[in-house]
mmCIF file of C-alpha atoms in Angstrom:
data_model
loop_
_atom_site.group_PDB
_atom_site.id
_atom_site.type_symbol
_atom_site.label_atom_id
_atom_site.label_comp_id
_atom_site.label_asym_id
_atom_site.label_seq_id
_atom_site.Cartn_x
_atom_site.Cartn_y
_atom_site.Cartn_z
ATOM 1 C CA MET A 210 158.354 98.562 97.194
ATOM 2 C CA ASN A 211 154.796 98.905 96.146
ATOM 3 C CA GLY A 212 151.555 97.465 97.541
ATOM 4 C CA ASN A 213 151.877 94.331 95.518
ATOM 5 C CA GLU A 214 155.113 93.110 97.099
ATOM 6 C CA VAL A 215 155.828 92.089 100.621
ATOM 7 C CA ALA A 216 159.068 92.580 102.511
ATOM 8 C CA ALA A 217 160.005 88.893 102.584
ATOM 9 C CA GLY A 218 159.956 88.860 98.796
ATOM 10 C CA VAL A 219 156.968 86.554 98.620
ATOM 11 C CA PRO A 220 154.633 88.028 96.010
ATOM 12 C CA THR A 221 151.035 88.655 97.068
ATOM 13 C CA PRO A 222 148.271 86.885 95.124
ATOM 14 C CA GLU A 223 147.583 90.238 93.431
ATOM 15 C CA ALA A 224 151.225 90.547 92.347
ATOM 16 C CA VAL A 225 151.066 87.025 90.938
ATOM 17 C CA LEU A 226 147.897 87.887 89.042
ATOM 18 C CA LEU A 227 149.426 91.101 87.738
ATOM 19 C CA ALA A 228 152.509 89.210 86.506
ATOM 20 C CA LYS A 229 150.238 86.728 84.672
ATOM 21 C CA LEU A 230 148.240 89.570 83.093
ATOM 22 C CA ARG A 231 151.398 91.282 81.935
ATOM 23 C CA ALA A 232 152.720 88.075 80.517
ATOM 24 C CA GLY A 233 149.643 87.505 78.345
ATOM 25 C CA ASP A 234 147.948 84.783 80.436
ATOM 26 C CA GLU A 235 144.552 84.735 78.701
ATOM 27 C CA ALA A 236 142.922 82.484 81.276
ATOM 28 C CA ALA A 237 143.916 84.885 84.049
ATOM 29 C CA PHE A 238 142.523 87.845 82.078
ATOM 30 C CA ALA A 239 139.296 86.020 81.268
ATOM 31 C CA ALA A 240 138.819 85.150 84.953
ATOM 32 C CA LEU A 241 139.353 88.828 85.872
ATOM 33 C CA VAL A 242 136.799 89.915 83.257
ATOM 34 C CA ASP A 243 134.269 87.338 84.451
ATOM 35 C CA GLY A 244 134.743 88.309 88.076
ATOM 36 C CA LEU A 245 134.377 92.056 87.524
ATOM 37 C CA ASN A 246 132.286 92.573 84.429
ATOM 38 C CA CYS A 247 128.818 92.782 85.917
ATOM 39 C CA ARG A 248 130.145 94.897 88.816
ATOM 40 C CA LEU A 249 131.613 97.329 86.294
ATOM 41 C CA GLN A 250 128.305 97.251 84.477
ATOM 42 C CA ALA A 251 126.528 98.274 87.709
ATOM 43 C CA LEU A 252 128.967 101.139 88.237
ATOM 44 C CA ALA A 253 128.725 102.251 84.620
ATOM 45 C CA ALA A 254 124.908 102.321 84.955
ATOM 46 C CA THR A 255 125.226 105.055 87.543
ATOM 47 C CA PHE A 256 126.448 107.391 84.760
ATOM 48 C CA THR A 257 123.803 106.676 82.158
ATOM 49 C CA SER A 258 120.311 105.311 81.749
ATOM 50 C CA SER A 259 121.302 103.699 78.445
ATOM 51 C CA PRO A 260 122.284 100.024 78.819
ATOM 52 C CA ALA A 261 124.132 100.209 75.477
ATOM 53 C CA LEU A 262 126.211 103.139 76.618
ATOM 54 C CA ALA A 263 126.935 101.365 79.921
ATOM 55 C CA GLU A 264 128.254 98.426 77.872
ATOM 56 C CA ASP A 265 130.409 100.843 75.836
ATOM 57 C CA ILE A 266 131.797 102.270 79.066
ATOM 58 C CA VAL A 267 132.664 98.780 80.347
ATOM 59 C CA GLN A 268 134.287 97.782 77.054
ATOM 60 C CA GLU A 269 136.325 100.977 76.981
ATOM 61 C CA THR A 270 137.363 100.329 80.540
ATOM 62 C CA TRP A 271 138.763 96.907 79.652
ATOM 63 C CA LEU A 272 140.585 98.377 76.636
ATOM 64 C CA GLY A 273 142.071 100.979 79.029
ATOM 65 C CA VAL A 274 143.049 98.156 81.402
ATOM 66 C CA ILE A 275 144.788 96.249 78.583
ATOM 67 C CA ARG A 276 146.668 99.353 77.485
ATOM 68 C CA GLY A 277 147.573 100.415 81.001
ATOM 69 C CA LEU A 278 148.659 97.110 82.524
ATOM 70 C CA ASP A 279 152.342 97.737 82.034
ATOM 71 C CA GLY A 280 152.130 101.184 83.559
ATOM 72 C CA PHE A 281 150.030 100.195 86.619
ATOM 73 C CA GLU A 282 152.110 101.133 89.632
ATOM 74 C CA GLY A 283 150.186 99.288 92.340
ATOM 75 C CA ARG A 284 149.459 102.372 94.406
ATOM 76 C CA SER A 285 145.925 101.088 94.837
ATOM 77 C CA SER A 286 144.558 97.589 94.410
ATOM 78 C CA LEU A 287 144.086 96.322 90.898
ATOM 79 C CA ARG A 288 140.329 96.432 91.340
ATOM 80 C CA THR A 289 140.338 100.042 92.555
ATOM 81 C CA TRP A 290 142.562 100.965 89.605
ATOM 82 C CA ILE A 291 140.054 99.331 87.191
ATOM 83 C CA PHE A 292 137.176 101.206 88.888
ATOM 84 C CA SER A 293 139.084 104.440 88.472
ATOM 85 C CA ILE A 294 139.561 103.795 84.756
ATOM 86 C CA LEU A 295 135.835 103.132 84.426
ATOM 87 C CA ILE A 296 134.929 106.352 86.133
ATOM 88 C CA ARG A 297 137.183 108.433 83.854
ATOM 89 C CA ARG A 298 135.795 106.719 80.730
ATOM 90 C CA ALA A 299 132.202 106.962 81.975
ATOM 91 C CA ARG A 300 132.472 110.696 82.607
ATOM 92 C CA THR A 301 133.849 111.319 79.120
ATOM 93 C CA LEU A 302 131.425 109.047 77.304
ATOM 94 C CA ALA A 303 128.331 110.091 79.315
ATOM 95 C CA ALA A 304 129.132 113.786 78.740
ATOM 96 C CA ARG A 305 129.643 113.226 74.999
ATOM 97 C CA GLU A 306 126.375 111.286 74.803
ATOM 98 C CA ALA A 307 124.502 113.985 76.679
ATOM 99 C CA ARG A 308 125.812 116.684 74.327
ATOM 100 C CA ARG A 309 124.876 114.661 71.316
ATOM 101 C CA ALA A 310 121.367 113.982 72.604
ATOM 102 C CA GLY A 311 121.011 117.577 73.670
ATOM 103 C CA VAL A 312 120.125 116.487 77.190
ATOM 104 C CA VAL A 313 119.798 119.426 79.529
ATOM 105 C CA SER A 314 121.293 118.436 82.799
ATOM 106 C CA ALA A 315 118.781 118.446 85.613
ATOM 107 C CA ASN A 316 121.360 119.764 88.031
ATOM 108 C CA GLY A 317 119.675 121.841 90.672
ATOM 109 C CA ALA A 318 116.350 120.093 90.241
ATOM 110 C CA ALA A 319 114.408 119.685 93.487
ATOM 111 C CA PRO A 320 115.254 116.369 95.124
ATOM 112 C CA ASP A 321 112.329 114.073 95.797
ATOM 113 C CA GLN A 322 112.962 114.334 99.499
ATOM 114 C CA GLU A 323 114.822 116.685 101.791
ATOM 115 C CA GLU A 324 118.540 115.841 101.804
ATOM 116 C CA TRP A 325 120.457 115.436 104.991
ATOM 117 C CA ASP A 326 123.547 117.531 105.529
ATOM 118 C CA LEU A 327 126.182 118.032 108.179
ATOM 119 C CA GLY A 328 124.822 119.899 111.163
ATOM 120 C CA ARG A 329 121.171 119.286 110.176
ATOM 121 C CA GLY A 330 120.600 116.539 112.721
ATOM 122 C CA ARG A 331 117.684 114.305 111.850
ATOM 123 C CA VAL A 332 116.397 116.530 109.021
ATOM 124 C CA GLY A 333 116.407 114.354 105.920
ATOM 125 C CA LEU A 334 116.947 111.219 108.023
ATOM 126 C CA TRP A 335 113.616 110.685 109.779
ATOM 127 C CA GLU A 336 110.408 112.506 110.564
ATOM 128 C CA ALA A 337 109.070 110.373 113.434
ATOM 129 C CA ALA A 338 111.624 108.845 115.820
ATOM 130 C CA PRO A 339 112.839 105.535 114.351
ATOM 131 C CA GLU A 340 111.137 102.486 115.800
ATOM 132 C CA PRO A 341 113.065 99.243 116.192
ATOM 133 C CA TRP A 342 112.522 96.678 113.485
ATOM 134 C CA THR A 343 110.849 93.604 114.843
ATOM 135 C CA LEU A 344 113.562 91.151 113.997
ATOM 136 C CA ASP A 345 114.895 88.371 116.149
ATOM 137 C CA THR A 346 118.319 89.205 114.802
ATOM 138 C CA PRO A 347 119.308 92.071 112.514
ATOM 139 C CA GLU A 348 120.984 89.516 110.314
ATOM 140 C CA GLN A 349 117.493 88.334 109.208
ATOM 141 C CA VAL A 350 117.452 91.312 106.837
ATOM 142 C CA VAL A 351 120.601 90.124 105.211
ATOM 143 C CA GLN A 352 119.312 86.580 104.888
ATOM 144 C CA GLY A 353 115.959 87.563 103.413
ATOM 145 C CA LEU A 354 115.939 87.526 99.589
ATOM 146 C CA GLU A 355 112.986 89.848 99.461
ATOM 147 C CA ALA A 356 114.648 92.370 101.760
ATOM 148 C CA LEU A 357 117.787 92.254 99.646
ATOM 149 C CA GLU A 358 115.645 92.943 96.612
ATOM 150 C CA ILE A 359 114.271 96.015 98.407
ATOM 151 C CA VAL A 360 117.881 97.126 99.080
ATOM 152 C CA ARG A 361 118.871 96.555 95.436
ATOM 153 C CA THR A 362 115.891 98.545 94.162
ATOM 154 C CA ALA A 363 116.561 101.389 96.633
ATOM 155 C CA LEU A 364 120.243 101.383 95.589
ATOM 156 C CA ASP A 365 119.314 101.581 91.902
ATOM 157 C CA GLY A 366 117.046 104.512 92.656
ATOM 158 C CA LEU A 367 119.648 106.626 94.502
ATOM 159 C CA PRO A 368 120.779 109.874 92.945
ATOM 160 C CA GLU A 369 123.863 109.099 90.881
ATOM 161 C CA SER A 370 126.634 110.505 93.042
ATOM 162 C CA GLN A 371 125.178 108.818 96.136
ATOM 163 C CA ARG A 372 124.856 105.585 94.186
ATOM 164 C CA GLN A 373 128.489 105.743 93.072
ATOM 165 C CA VAL A 374 129.742 106.290 96.614
ATOM 166 C CA VAL A 375 127.493 103.613 98.176
ATOM 167 C CA LEU A 376 128.308 101.077 95.424
ATOM 168 C CA LEU A 377 132.025 101.590 95.864
ATOM 169 C CA ARG A 378 132.108 101.837 99.631
ATOM 170 C CA ASP A 379 129.486 99.341 100.812
ATOM 171 C CA VAL A 380 128.908 96.961 97.919
ATOM 172 C CA GLU A 381 132.487 96.791 96.630
ATOM 173 C CA ASP A 382 134.291 97.620 99.892
ATOM 174 C CA VAL A 383 136.682 100.115 98.245
ATOM 175 C CA PRO A 384 138.658 102.084 100.909
ATOM 176 C CA ALA A 385 137.202 105.524 101.641
ATOM 177 C CA SER A 386 140.430 107.291 100.676
ATOM 178 C CA ASP A 387 140.510 105.561 97.289
ATOM 179 C CA ILE A 388 136.904 106.586 96.664
ATOM 180 C CA CYS A 389 137.800 110.259 97.295
ATOM 181 C CA ASN A 390 140.636 109.920 94.753
ATOM 182 C CA ILE A 391 138.756 108.178 91.981
ATOM 183 C CA LEU A 392 135.576 110.219 92.286
ATOM 184 C CA ASP A 393 137.516 113.417 92.957
ATOM 185 C CA LEU A 394 135.626 114.146 96.176
ATOM 186 C CA THR A 395 136.775 115.650 99.444
ATOM 187 C CA GLU A 396 136.585 113.375 102.460
ATOM 188 C CA THR A 397 133.684 115.420 103.806
ATOM 189 C CA ASN A 398 131.699 115.342 100.539
ATOM 190 C CA MET A 399 132.223 111.632 100.328
ATOM 191 C CA ARG A 400 130.983 111.118 103.875
ATOM 192 C CA VAL A 401 127.897 113.246 103.269
ATOM 193 C CA LEU A 402 127.008 111.394 100.068
ATOM 194 C CA LEU A 403 127.605 108.022 101.784
ATOM 195 C CA HIS A 404 125.351 108.960 104.687
ATOM 196 C CA ARG A 405 122.627 110.337 102.424
ATOM 197 C CA GLY A 406 122.691 107.126 100.371
ATOM 198 C CA ARG A 407 122.732 104.861 103.409
ATOM 199 C CA ALA A 408 119.849 106.864 104.928
ATOM 200 C CA ARG A 409 117.727 106.280 101.806
ATOM 201 C CA ILE A 410 118.468 102.540 101.897
ATOM 202 C CA ARG A 411 117.459 102.510 105.569
ATOM 203 C CA ARG A 412 114.286 104.355 104.811
ATOM 204 C CA ALA A 413 113.341 101.842 102.122
ATOM 205 C CA LEU A 414 114.002 98.927 104.469
ATOM 206 C CA ASP A 415 112.073 100.703 107.239
ATOM 207 C CA LEU A 416 109.010 101.136 105.016
ATOM 208 C CA TYR A 417 109.255 97.532 103.932
ATOM 209 C CA LEU A 418 109.845 95.988 107.369
ATOM 210 C CA ARG A 419 107.277 98.050 109.258
ATOM 211 C CA GLU A 420 104.625 98.705 106.656
ATOM 212 C CA GLY A 421 105.332 96.134 103.950
ATOM 213 C CA THR A 422 105.748 98.918 101.394
ATOM 214 C CA ARG A 423 107.972 98.273 98.417
ATOM 215 C CA PRO A 424 109.836 101.091 96.731
ATOM 216 C CA ALA A 425 108.910 101.957 93.181
ATOM 217 C CA THR A 426 111.101 100.081 90.734
ATOM 218 C CA ALA A 427 114.354 101.713 89.771
ATOM 219 C CA HIS A 428 113.900 104.875 87.811
ATOM 220 C CA THR A 429 116.255 106.809 85.587
ATOM 221 C CA PRO A 430 119.205 108.000 87.683
ATOM 222 C CA VAL A 431 118.555 111.390 89.172
ATOM 223 C CA GLN A 432 120.923 114.032 87.965
ATOM 224 C CA GLU A 433 122.056 116.341 90.728
ATOM 225 C CA THR A 434 124.743 118.685 91.786
ATOM 226 C CA ARG A 435 127.596 117.352 93.880
ATOM 227 C CA MET B 407 127.858 114.994 122.001
ATOM 228 C CA ASN B 408 124.264 115.898 121.076
ATOM 229 C CA CYS B 409 122.041 114.323 118.331
ATOM 230 C CA LYS B 410 123.324 116.627 115.598
ATOM 231 C CA GLU B 411 126.952 116.030 116.411
ATOM 232 C CA ALA B 412 126.361 112.256 116.645
ATOM 233 C CA LEU B 413 124.463 112.086 113.343
ATOM 234 C CA ASP B 414 127.305 113.967 111.634
ATOM 235 C CA VAL B 415 129.719 111.128 112.360
ATOM 236 C CA VAL B 416 127.555 108.010 111.910
ATOM 237 C CA SER B 417 129.549 106.819 108.862
ATOM 238 C CA GLU B 418 132.872 107.346 110.576
ATOM 239 C CA ALA B 419 131.601 105.569 113.694
ATOM 240 C CA LEU B 420 130.402 102.568 111.640
ATOM 241 C CA ASP B 421 133.712 102.478 109.754
ATOM 242 C CA GLU B 422 135.500 102.676 113.133
ATOM 243 C CA THR B 423 137.573 105.633 112.024
ATOM 244 C CA LEU B 424 136.542 107.991 114.838
ATOM 245 C CA GLU B 425 139.276 109.180 117.145
ATOM 246 C CA GLU B 426 139.137 107.667 120.631
ATOM 247 C CA SER B 427 137.630 110.683 122.418
ATOM 248 C CA ALA B 428 134.995 111.197 119.686
ATOM 249 C CA ARG B 429 134.213 107.490 119.724
ATOM 250 C CA ARG B 430 133.648 107.595 123.464
ATOM 251 C CA GLU B 431 131.357 110.608 123.179
ATOM 252 C CA PHE B 432 129.458 108.979 120.337
ATOM 253 C CA LEU B 433 128.895 105.808 122.362
ATOM 254 C CA GLU B 434 127.813 107.844 125.392
ATOM 255 C CA HIS B 435 125.255 109.623 123.238
ATOM 256 C CA MET B 436 123.998 106.226 121.902
ATOM 257 C CA ASP B 437 123.517 105.086 125.509
ATOM 258 C CA ARG B 438 121.382 108.134 126.291
ATOM 259 C CA CYS B 439 119.355 108.567 123.066
ATOM 260 C CA SER B 440 117.131 105.729 121.920
ATOM 261 C CA ALA B 441 116.157 107.451 118.612
ATOM 262 C CA CYS B 442 119.791 107.795 117.520
ATOM 263 C CA ARG B 443 120.602 104.309 118.835
ATOM 264 C CA THR B 444 117.795 102.735 116.805
ATOM 265 C CA TYR B 445 118.704 104.783 113.752
ATOM 266 C CA VAL B 446 122.369 103.856 113.845
ATOM 267 C CA GLU B 447 121.583 100.187 114.376
ATOM 268 C CA GLN B 448 119.262 100.297 111.345
ATOM 269 C CA ILE B 449 121.971 102.033 109.265
ATOM 270 C CA ARG B 450 124.373 99.305 110.345
ATOM 271 C CA VAL B 451 121.915 96.617 109.207
ATOM 272 C CA SER B 452 121.385 98.476 105.954
ATOM 273 C CA VAL B 453 125.150 98.572 105.308
ATOM 274 C CA GLN B 454 125.366 94.855 106.056
ATOM 275 C CA ALA B 455 122.572 94.233 103.565
ATOM 276 C CA LEU B 456 124.410 96.273 100.918
ATOM 277 C CA LYS B 457 127.550 94.226 101.533
ATOM 278 C CA SER B 458 125.488 91.047 101.111
ATOM 279 C CA LEU B 459 124.050 91.936 97.725
ATOM 280 C CA PRO B 460 124.895 89.305 95.141
ATOM 281 C CA LYS B 461 127.657 90.512 92.831
ATOM 282 C CA SER B 462 126.858 88.260 89.927
ATOM 283 C CA GLY B 463 124.738 89.390 87.039
ATOM 284 C CA ARG B 464 124.125 88.865 83.400
ATOM 285 C CA PRO B 465 127.301 88.321 81.366
ATOM 286 C CA ASN B 466 128.588 91.191 79.260
ATOM 287 C CA GLY B 467 127.668 90.741 75.612
ATOM 288 C CA ARG B 468 131.079 91.996 74.557
ATOM 289 C CA ARG B 469 133.155 89.501 76.501
ATOM 290 C CA ALA B 470 134.592 87.871 73.378
ATOM 291 C CA GLU B 471 135.649 91.241 71.943
ATOM 292 C CA ILE B 472 137.336 92.174 75.178
ATOM 293 C CA ILE B 473 139.272 88.910 75.373
ATOM 294 C CA GLU B 474 140.213 89.273 71.669
ATOM 295 C CA ALA B 475 141.633 92.749 72.365
ATOM 296 C CA TYR B 476 143.789 91.256 75.130
ATOM 297 C CA ARG B 477 144.969 88.481 72.853
ATOM 298 C CA LYS B 478 145.951 90.989 70.162
ATOM 299 C CA LYS B 479 148.188 92.873 72.572
ATOM 300 C CA PHE B 480 150.396 89.802 72.932
ATOM 301 C CA ARG B 481 150.494 88.668 69.310
#
């Protein structure tokens, strides 16, 4: 039995969808594309600053999905499987593009702020002790469109590997173990990248909520070592 | 648990994947340390905000090509 079947023999909604996709149900496929396309675009954009290349990556991903549908074993959710195809395609295409353009990777470049790491305590997280945000309820942040815009901009500005982990874990709610598999990260590395990314988002919100400062608009993804 | 140890496991604590004894020590530290408590609460709100980001966006310009490729597979 795989993850798309249940013991009682009643297929899960995902198993039903998969059966439709394998049977050539165009409406089901179109709905899948419409539901996921811009999210794939966001993930593809973490690998390249070129919108055209990001579109190529997404298109190649869907072609990979079409080819691989019959072989999909359901060991992860359909969505996680599609994300994993995208990441493989993105790595290949982005590397090819970088070679063609003669881009020298900026790996090892000094980060724009000190990075947190395990055992470093507050270094890289805060300089002065965090002060509470003056909110009646924390949920006010989530409800405020402007604050969400701050979060989006901060997310877009994260170094690429942090952005990939935060996008998959927090925005897309992909299980942590699946993220380790599809990004080829150890559990520890994934946790460190996640905390670094979350800490930068918190910092942006902190600046905005306490000082009204907005982060600079999204810049070219920062290349960095993993 | 001290500040360093607590800050090492913030993500696990928020994901509720800490083992029981570590979870207890983490919560005890949060009770004692207002800086860590404030920080973790703000990380929690930040994660909630990330989860609330709208997932819609501009449509992909190649949608028709993608659907056509699917159609071809079943011809």
